mmCIF file of C-alpha atoms and ligand atoms in Angstrom:
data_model
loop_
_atom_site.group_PDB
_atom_site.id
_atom_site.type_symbol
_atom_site.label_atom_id
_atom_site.label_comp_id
_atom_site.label_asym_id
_atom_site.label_seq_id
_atom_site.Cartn_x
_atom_site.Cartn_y
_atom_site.Cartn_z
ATOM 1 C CA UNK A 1 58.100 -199.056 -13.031
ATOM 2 C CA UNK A 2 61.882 -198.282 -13.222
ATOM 3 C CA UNK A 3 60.935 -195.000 -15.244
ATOM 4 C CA UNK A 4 58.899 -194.008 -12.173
ATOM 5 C CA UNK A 5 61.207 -194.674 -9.860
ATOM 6 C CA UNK A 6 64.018 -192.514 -11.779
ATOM 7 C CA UNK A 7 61.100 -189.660 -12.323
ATOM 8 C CA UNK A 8 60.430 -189.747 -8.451
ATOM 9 C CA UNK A 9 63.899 -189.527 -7.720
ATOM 10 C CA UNK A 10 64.773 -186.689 -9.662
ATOM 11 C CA UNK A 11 61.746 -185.263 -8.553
ATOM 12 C CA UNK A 12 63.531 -185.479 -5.032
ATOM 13 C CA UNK A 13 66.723 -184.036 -5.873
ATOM 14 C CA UNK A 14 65.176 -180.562 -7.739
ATOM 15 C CA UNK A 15 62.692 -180.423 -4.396
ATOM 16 C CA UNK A 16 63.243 -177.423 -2.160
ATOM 17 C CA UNK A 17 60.962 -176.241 0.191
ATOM 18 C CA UNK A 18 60.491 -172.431 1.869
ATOM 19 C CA UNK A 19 57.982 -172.974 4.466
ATOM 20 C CA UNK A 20 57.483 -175.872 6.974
ATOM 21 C CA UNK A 21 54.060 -176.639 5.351
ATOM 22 C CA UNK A 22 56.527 -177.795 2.094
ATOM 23 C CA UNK A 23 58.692 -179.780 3.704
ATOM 24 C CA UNK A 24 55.328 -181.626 5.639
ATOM 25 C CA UNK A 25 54.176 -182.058 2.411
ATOM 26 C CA UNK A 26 57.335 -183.884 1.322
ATOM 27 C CA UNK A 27 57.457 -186.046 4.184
ATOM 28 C CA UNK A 28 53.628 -187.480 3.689
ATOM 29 C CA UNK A 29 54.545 -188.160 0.054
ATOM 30 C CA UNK A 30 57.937 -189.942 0.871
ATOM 31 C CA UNK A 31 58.095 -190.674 4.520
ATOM 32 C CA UNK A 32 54.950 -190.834 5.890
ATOM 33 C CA UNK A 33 52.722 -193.684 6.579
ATOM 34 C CA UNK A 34 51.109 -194.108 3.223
ATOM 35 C CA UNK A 35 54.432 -193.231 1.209
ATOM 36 C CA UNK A 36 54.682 -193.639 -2.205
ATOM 37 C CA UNK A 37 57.940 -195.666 -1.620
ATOM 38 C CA UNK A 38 56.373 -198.448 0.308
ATOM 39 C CA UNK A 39 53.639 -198.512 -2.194
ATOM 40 C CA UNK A 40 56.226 -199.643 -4.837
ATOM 41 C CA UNK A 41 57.794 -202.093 -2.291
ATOM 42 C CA UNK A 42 54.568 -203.508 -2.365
ATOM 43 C CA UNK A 43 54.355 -203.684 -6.028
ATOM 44 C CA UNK A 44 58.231 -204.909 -6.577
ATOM 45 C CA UNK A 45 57.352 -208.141 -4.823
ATOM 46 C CA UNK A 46 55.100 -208.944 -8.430
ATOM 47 C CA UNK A 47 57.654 -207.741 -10.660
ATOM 48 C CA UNK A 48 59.411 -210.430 -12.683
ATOM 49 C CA UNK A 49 62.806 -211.608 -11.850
ATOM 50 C CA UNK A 50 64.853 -210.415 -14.832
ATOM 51 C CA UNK A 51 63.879 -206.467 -13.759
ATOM 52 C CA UNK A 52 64.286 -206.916 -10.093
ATOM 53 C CA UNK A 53 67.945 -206.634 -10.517
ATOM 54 C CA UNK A 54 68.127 -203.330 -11.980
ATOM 55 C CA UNK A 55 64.974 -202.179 -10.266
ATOM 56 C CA UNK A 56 65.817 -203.221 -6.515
ATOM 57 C CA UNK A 57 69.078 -200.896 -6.031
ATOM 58 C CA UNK A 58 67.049 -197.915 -7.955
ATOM 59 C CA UNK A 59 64.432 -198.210 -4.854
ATOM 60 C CA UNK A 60 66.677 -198.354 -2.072
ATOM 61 C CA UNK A 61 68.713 -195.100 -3.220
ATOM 62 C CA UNK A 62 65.217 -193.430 -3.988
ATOM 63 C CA UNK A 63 64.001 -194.246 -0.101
ATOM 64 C CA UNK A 64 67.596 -193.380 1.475
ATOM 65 C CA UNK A 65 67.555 -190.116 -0.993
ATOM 66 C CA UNK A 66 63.882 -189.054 0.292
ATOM 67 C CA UNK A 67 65.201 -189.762 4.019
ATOM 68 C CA UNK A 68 68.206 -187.736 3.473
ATOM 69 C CA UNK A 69 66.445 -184.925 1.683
ATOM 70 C CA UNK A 70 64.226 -184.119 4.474
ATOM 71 C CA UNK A 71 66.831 -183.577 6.747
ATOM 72 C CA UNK A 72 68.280 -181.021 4.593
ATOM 73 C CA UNK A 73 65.327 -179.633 3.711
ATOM 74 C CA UNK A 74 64.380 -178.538 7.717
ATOM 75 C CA UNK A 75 68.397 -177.835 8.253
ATOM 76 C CA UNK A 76 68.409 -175.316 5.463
ATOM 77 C CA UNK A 77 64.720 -174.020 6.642
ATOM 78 C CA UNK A 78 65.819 -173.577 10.498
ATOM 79 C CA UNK A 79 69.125 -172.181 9.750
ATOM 80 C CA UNK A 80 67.350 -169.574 7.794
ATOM 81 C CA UNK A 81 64.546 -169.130 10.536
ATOM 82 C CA UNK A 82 67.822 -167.823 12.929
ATOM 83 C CA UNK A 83 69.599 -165.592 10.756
ATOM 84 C CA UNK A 84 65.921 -163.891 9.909
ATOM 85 C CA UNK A 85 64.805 -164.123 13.702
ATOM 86 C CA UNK A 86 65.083 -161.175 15.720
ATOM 87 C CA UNK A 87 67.978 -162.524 16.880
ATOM 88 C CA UNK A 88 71.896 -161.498 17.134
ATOM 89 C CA UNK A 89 73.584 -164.183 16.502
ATOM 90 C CA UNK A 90 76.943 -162.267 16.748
ATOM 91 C CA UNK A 91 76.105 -161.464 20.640
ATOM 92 C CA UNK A 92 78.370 -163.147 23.057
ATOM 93 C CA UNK A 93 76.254 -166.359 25.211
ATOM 94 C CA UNK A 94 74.869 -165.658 28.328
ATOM 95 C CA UNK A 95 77.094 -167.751 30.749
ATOM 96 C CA UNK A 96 75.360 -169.682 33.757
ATOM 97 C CA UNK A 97 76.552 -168.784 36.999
ATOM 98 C CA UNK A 98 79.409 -170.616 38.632
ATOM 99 C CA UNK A 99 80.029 -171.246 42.268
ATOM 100 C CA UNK A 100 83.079 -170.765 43.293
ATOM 101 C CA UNK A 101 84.770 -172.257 47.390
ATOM 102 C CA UNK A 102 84.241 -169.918 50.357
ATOM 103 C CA UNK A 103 87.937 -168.389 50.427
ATOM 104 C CA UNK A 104 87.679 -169.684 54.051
ATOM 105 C CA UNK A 105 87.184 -173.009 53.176
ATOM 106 C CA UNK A 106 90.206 -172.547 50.609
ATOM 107 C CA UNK A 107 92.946 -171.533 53.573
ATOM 108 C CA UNK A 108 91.443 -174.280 55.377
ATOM 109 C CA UNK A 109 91.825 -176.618 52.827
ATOM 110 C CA UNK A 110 95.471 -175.176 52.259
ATOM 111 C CA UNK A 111 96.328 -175.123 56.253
ATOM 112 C CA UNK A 112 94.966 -178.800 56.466
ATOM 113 C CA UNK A 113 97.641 -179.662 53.283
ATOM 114 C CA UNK A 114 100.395 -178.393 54.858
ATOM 115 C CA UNK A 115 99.903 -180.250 58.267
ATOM 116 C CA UNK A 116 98.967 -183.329 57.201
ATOM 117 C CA UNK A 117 102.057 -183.362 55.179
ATOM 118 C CA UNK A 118 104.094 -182.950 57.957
ATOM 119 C CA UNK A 119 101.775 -186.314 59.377
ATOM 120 C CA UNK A 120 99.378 -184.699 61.439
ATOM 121 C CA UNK A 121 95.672 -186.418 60.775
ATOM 122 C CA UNK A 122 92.070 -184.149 60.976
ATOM 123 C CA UNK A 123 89.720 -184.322 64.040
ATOM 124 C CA UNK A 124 86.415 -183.027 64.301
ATOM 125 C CA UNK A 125 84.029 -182.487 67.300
ATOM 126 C CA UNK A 126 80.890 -180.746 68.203
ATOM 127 C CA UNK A 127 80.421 -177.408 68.394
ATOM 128 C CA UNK A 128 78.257 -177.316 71.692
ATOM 129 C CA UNK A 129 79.711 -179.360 74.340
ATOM 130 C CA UNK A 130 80.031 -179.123 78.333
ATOM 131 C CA UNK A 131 81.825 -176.865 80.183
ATOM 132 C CA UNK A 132 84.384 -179.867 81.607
ATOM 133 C CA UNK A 133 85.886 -180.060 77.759
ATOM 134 C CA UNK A 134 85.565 -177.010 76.997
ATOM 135 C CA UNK A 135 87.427 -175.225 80.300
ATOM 136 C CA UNK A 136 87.681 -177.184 82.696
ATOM 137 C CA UNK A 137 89.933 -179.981 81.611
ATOM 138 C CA UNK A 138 92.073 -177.290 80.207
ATOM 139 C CA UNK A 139 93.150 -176.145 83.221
ATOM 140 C CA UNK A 140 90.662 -172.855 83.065
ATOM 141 C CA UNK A 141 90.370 -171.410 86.872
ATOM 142 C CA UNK A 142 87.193 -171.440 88.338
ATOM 143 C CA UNK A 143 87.290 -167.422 87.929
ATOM 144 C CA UNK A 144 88.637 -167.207 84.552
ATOM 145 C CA UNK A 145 87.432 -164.222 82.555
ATOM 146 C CA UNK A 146 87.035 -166.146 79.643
ATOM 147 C CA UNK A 147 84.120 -168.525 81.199
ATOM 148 C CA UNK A 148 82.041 -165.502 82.363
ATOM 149 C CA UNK A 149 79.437 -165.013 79.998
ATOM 150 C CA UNK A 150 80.579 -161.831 78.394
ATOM 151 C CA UNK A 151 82.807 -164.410 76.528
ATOM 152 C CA UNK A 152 80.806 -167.329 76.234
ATOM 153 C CA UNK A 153 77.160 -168.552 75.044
ATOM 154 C CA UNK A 154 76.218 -170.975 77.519
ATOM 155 C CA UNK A 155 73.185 -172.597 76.323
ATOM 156 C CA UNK A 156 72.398 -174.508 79.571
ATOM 157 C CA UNK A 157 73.656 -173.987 83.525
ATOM 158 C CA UNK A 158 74.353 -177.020 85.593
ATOM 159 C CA UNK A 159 75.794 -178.434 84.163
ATOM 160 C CA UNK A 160 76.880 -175.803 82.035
ATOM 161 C CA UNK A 161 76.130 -176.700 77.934
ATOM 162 C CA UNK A 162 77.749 -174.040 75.873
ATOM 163 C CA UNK A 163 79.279 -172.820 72.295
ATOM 164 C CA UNK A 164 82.480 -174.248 72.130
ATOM 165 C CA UNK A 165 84.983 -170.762 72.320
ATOM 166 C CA UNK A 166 87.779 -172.758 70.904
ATOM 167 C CA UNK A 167 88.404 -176.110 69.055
ATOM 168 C CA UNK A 168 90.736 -177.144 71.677
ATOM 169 C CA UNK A 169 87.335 -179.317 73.301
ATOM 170 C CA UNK A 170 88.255 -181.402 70.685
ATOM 171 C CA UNK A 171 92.156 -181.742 71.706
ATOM 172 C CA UNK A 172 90.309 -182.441 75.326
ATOM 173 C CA UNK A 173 88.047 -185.579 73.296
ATOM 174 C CA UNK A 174 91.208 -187.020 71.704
ATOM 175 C CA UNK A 175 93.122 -186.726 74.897
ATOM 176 C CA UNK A 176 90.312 -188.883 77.060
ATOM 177 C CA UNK A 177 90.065 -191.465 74.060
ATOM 178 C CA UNK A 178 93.013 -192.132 72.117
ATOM 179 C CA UNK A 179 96.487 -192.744 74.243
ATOM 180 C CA UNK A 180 99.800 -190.808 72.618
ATOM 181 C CA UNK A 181 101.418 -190.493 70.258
ATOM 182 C CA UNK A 182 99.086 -188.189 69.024
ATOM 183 C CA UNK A 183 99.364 -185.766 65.858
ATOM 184 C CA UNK A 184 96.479 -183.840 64.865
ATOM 185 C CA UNK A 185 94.576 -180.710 63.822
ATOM 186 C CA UNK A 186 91.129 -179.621 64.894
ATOM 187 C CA UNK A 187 89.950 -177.514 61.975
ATOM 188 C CA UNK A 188 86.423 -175.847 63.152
ATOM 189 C CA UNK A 189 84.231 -173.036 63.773
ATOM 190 C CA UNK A 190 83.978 -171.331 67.328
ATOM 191 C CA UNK A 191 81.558 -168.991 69.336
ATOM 192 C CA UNK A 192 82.403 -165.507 71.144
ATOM 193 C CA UNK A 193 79.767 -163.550 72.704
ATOM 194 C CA UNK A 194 81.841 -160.106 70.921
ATOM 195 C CA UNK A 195 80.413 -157.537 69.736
ATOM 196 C CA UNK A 196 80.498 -157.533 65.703
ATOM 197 C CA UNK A 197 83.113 -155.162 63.980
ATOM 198 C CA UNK A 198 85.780 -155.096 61.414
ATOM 199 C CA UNK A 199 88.085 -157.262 63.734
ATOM 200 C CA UNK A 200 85.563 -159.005 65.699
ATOM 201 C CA UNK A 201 82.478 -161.267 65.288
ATOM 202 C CA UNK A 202 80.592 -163.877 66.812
ATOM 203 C CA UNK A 203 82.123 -166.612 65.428
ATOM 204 C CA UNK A 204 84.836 -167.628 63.159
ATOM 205 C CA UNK A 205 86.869 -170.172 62.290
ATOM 206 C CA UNK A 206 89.702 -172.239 63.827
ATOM 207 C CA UNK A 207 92.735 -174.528 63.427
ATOM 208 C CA UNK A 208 93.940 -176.108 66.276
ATOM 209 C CA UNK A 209 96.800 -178.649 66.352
ATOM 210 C CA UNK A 210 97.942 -181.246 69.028
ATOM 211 C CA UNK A 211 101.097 -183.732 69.540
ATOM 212 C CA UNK A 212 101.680 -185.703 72.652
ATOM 213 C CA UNK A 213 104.007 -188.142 72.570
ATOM 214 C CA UNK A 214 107.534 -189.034 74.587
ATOM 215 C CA UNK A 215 110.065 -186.586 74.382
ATOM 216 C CA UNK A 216 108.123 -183.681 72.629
ATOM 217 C CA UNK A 217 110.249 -180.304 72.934
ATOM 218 C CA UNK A 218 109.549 -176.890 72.086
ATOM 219 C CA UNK A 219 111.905 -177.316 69.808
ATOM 220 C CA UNK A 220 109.489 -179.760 67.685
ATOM 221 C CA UNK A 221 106.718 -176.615 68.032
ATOM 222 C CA UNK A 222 109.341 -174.018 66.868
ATOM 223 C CA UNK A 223 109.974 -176.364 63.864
ATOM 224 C CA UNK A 224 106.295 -177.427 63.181
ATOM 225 C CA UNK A 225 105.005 -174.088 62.497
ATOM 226 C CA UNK A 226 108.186 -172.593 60.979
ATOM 227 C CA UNK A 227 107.624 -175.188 58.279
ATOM 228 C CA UNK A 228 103.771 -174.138 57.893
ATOM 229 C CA UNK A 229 104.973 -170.132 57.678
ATOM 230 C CA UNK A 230 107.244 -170.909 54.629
ATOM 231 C CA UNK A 231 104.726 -172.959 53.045
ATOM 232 C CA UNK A 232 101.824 -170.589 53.705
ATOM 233 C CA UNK A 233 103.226 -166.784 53.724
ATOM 234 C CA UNK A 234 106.670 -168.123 51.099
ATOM 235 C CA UNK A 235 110.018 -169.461 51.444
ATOM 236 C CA UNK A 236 111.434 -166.418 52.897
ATOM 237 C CA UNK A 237 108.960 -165.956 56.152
ATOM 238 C CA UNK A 238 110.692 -165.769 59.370
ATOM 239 C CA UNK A 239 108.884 -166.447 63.031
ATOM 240 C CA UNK A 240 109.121 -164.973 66.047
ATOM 241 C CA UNK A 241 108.126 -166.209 69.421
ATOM 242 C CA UNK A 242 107.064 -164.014 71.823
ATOM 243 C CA UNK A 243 106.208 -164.982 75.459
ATOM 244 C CA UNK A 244 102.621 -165.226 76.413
ATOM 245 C CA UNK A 245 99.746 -166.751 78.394
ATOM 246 C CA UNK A 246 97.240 -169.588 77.999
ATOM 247 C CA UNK A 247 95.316 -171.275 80.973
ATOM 248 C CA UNK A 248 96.481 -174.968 79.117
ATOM 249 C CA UNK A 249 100.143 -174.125 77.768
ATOM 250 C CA UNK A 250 103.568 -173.596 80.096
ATOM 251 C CA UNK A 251 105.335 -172.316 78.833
ATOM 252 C CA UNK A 252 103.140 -170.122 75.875
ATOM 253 C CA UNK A 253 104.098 -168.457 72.830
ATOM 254 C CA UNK A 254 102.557 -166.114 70.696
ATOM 255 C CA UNK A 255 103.859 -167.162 67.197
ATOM 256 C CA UNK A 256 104.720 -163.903 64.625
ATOM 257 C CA UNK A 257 105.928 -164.391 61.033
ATOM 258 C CA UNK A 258 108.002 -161.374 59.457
ATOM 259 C CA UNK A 259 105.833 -159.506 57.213
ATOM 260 C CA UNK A 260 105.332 -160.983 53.824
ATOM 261 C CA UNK A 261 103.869 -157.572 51.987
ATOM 262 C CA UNK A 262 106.855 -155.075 53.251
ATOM 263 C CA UNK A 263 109.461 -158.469 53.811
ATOM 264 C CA UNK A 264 109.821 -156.563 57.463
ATOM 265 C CA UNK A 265 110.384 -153.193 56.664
ATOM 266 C CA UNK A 266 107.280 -151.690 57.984
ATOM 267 C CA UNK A 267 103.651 -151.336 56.381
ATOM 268 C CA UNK A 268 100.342 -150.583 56.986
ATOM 269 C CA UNK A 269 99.604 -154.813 57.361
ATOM 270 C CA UNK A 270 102.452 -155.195 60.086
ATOM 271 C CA UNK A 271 101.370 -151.621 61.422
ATOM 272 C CA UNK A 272 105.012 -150.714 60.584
ATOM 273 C CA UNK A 273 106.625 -153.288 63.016
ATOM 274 C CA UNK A 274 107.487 -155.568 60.381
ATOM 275 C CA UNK A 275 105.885 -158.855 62.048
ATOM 276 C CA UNK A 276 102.110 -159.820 61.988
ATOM 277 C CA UNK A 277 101.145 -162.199 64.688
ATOM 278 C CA UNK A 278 99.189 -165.481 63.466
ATOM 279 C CA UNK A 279 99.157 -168.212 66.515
ATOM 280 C CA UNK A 280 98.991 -168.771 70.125
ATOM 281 C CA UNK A 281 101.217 -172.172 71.107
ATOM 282 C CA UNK A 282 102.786 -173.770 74.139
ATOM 283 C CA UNK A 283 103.798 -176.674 75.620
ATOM 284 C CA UNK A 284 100.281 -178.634 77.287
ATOM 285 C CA UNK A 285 100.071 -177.809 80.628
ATOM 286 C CA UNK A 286 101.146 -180.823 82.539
ATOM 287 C CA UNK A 287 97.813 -180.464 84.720
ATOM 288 C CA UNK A 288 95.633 -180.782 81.396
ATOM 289 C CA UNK A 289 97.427 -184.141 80.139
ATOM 290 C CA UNK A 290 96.464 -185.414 83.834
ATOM 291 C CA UNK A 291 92.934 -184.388 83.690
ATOM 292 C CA UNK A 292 92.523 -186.282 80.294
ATOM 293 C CA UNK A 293 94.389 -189.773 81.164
ATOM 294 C CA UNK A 294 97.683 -189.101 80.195
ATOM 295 C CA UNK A 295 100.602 -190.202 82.248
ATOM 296 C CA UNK A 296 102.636 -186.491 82.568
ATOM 297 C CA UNK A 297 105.548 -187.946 83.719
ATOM 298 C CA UNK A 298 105.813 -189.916 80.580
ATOM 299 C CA UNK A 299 104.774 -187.659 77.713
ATOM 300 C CA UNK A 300 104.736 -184.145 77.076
ATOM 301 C CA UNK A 301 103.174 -182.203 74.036
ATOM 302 C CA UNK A 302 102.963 -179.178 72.111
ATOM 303 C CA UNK A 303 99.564 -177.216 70.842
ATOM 304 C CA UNK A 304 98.937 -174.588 68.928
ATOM 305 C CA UNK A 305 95.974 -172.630 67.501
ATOM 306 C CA UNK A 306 95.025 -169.953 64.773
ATOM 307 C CA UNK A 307 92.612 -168.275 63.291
ATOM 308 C CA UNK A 308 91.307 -168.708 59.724
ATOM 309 C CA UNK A 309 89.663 -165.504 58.928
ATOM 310 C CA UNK A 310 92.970 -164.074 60.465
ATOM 311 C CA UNK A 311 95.073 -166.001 57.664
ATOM 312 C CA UNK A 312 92.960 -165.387 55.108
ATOM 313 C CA UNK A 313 92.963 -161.552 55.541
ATOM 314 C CA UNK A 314 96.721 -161.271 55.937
ATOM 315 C CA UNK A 315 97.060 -163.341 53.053
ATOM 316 C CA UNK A 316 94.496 -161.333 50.764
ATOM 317 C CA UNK A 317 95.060 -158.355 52.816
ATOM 318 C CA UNK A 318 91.509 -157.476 53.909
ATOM 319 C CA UNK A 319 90.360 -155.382 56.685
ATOM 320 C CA UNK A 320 87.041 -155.968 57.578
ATOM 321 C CA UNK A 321 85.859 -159.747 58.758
ATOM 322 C CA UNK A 322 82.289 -159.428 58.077
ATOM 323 C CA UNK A 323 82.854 -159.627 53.962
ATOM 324 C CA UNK A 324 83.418 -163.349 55.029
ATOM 325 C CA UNK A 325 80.069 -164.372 56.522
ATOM 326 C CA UNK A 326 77.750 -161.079 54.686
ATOM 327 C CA UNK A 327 77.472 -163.767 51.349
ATOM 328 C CA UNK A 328 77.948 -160.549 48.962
ATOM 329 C CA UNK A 329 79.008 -162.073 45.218
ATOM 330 C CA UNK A 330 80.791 -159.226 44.627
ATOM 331 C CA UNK A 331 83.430 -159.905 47.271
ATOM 332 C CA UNK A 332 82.951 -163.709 47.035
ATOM 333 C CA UNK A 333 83.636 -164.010 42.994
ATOM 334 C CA UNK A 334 87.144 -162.550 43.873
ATOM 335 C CA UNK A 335 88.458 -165.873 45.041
HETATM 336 N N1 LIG B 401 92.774 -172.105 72.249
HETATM 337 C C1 LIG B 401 93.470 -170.866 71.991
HETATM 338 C C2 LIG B 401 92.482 -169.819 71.520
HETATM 339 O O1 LIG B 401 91.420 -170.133 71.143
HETATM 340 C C3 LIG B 401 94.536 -171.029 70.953
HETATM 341 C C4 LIG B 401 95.644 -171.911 71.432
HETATM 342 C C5 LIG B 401 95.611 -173.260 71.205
HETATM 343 C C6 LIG B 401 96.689 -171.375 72.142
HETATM 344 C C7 LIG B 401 96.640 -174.071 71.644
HETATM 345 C C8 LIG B 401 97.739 -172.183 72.565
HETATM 346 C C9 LIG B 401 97.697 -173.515 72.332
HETATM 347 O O2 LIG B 401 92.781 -168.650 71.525
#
């Protein structure tokens, strides 16, 4: 029996096999179900003690040989199946597609770092809400432009349900429920009834900020987004404030930061004046802490609002606002 275990076993080692239908044929004979290696299991159990020893080790190498031998048998046969395939196997991979983040979801990921660095938490609120939070609260006449509906979507009259035009609903919300100090940014998207161009569309996308608290300055508004110009637009930016009107600030600013392409020499980005605007701000309207809860007397706040699409373009110097909601991959793989 030991001579036909060695035979088998050198039979094993000289096998090789070109077609699948060999190496099927060398798995029946030493693998399969009826192997020839269990059949001399079967017949060890009778052999007498005195050959056991020597004959016991010979049949384990011949059944871990026979195990190992078919694996290298169908390695060797699909390896060659490749390299004789119609295949190139020197061609580069074809790579799956990656997603990559909306670039308007990037800046306001990055404008939402910077504030809440300086302590400032996020609030959300709905995009369709009533007229009250919307305008009314804010100190918005009766006859303001801005409520008639070339501006807004209402989407109900009396009372009047509409698109918010502004995050600063939300400022109204936190106002009514939470008492000062407060110290937050509204990061959301907004509705204008505007005709679509290169500068204008339908909607787009907001940051708002509010603090209320005792003894809030203008000075603490200067400061506040000085801080966010450097870390947005670099270390050197400069701001400007330039005197302006909102319904819900007294006084209002319009907040400019010195050009960050020509460093305020004069491009094509800062239409040569050196300064690109980026925020409307002001001090809240005394009437509009009133109309929310808040003692005026007692506290006084800043708030200021910008856009996103507006940041984003200066930043990556674009010129046309529709590349951010048209979905093209070309445009979007960029970022
Ligand atoms: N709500 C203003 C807008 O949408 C932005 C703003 C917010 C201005 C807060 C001043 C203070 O244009």
């Amino acid at each position: 029996m030991l001579d036909k275990v060695k035979s088998l076993i050198s039979e094993i080692k000289d096998t090789s096999a070109k077609t699948n239908e060999e190496i099927e044929q060398f798995r029946l004979k030493f693998i399969g179900r009826n192997n020839i290696i269990n059949d001399l299991f079967g017949e060890f159990k009778s052999v007498p003690a005195d050959q056991k020893r020597e004959l016991g080790p010979a049949l384990n190498q011949l059944k871990v040989l026979a195990a190992a031998k078919l694996k290298e048998l169908s390695a060797s046969l699909n390896s060659k199946d490749v390299s004789s395939a119609d295949v190139d196997v020197t061609l580069p991979g074809i790579h799956a597609m990656e997603g990559s983040i909306h670039p308007i979801s990037q800046t306001r990921s990055r404008i939402i770092e910077i504030f809440e660095r300086q302590g400032f938490n996020v609030e959300d609120g709905p995009e369709i809400d009533n007229d009250w939070n919307n305008f009314t609260a804010l100190n918005f006449p009766e006859n303001h432009p801005a409520r008639e509906m070339q501006d807004t979507y209402f989407i109900e009259k009396d009372p009047d349900i509409l698109l918010r035009t502004h995050t600063s609903n939300v400022q109204t919300r936190l106002m009514k429920a939470k008492k000062p100090p407060i110290r937050s940014i509204m990061p959301g998207r907004v509705y204008r009834n505007e005709a679509i161009s290169a500068r204008a569309h339908c909607f787009f996308h907001q940051v708002e900020g509010l603090v209320v608290g005792e003894n809030i300055s203008f000075k603490d508004l200067k400061n506040t987004l000085y801080h966010f110009s450097k870390e947005m637009f670099g270390k050197d930016t400069k701001i400007r404030l330039r005197p302006s009107y909102f319904p819900f600030t007294e006084p209002s600013a319009e907040i400019d930061i010195s050009c960050f392409i020509c460093g305020g020499s004069g491009c094509k980005i800062c239409k040569q004046t050196g300064w690109v605007e980026i925020a409307g701000s002001g001090m809240v309207d005394p009437n509009v802490l009133e109309n929310c809860g808040i003692d005026s007397t007692k506290y006084s706040g800043f708030a200021f609002g910008m856009g996103i699409e507006r940041v984003t373009m200066l930043k990556y110097q674009l010129d046309d606002l529709r590349l951010f909601s048209e979905n093209d991959i070309r445009f979007l793989k960029q970022f």
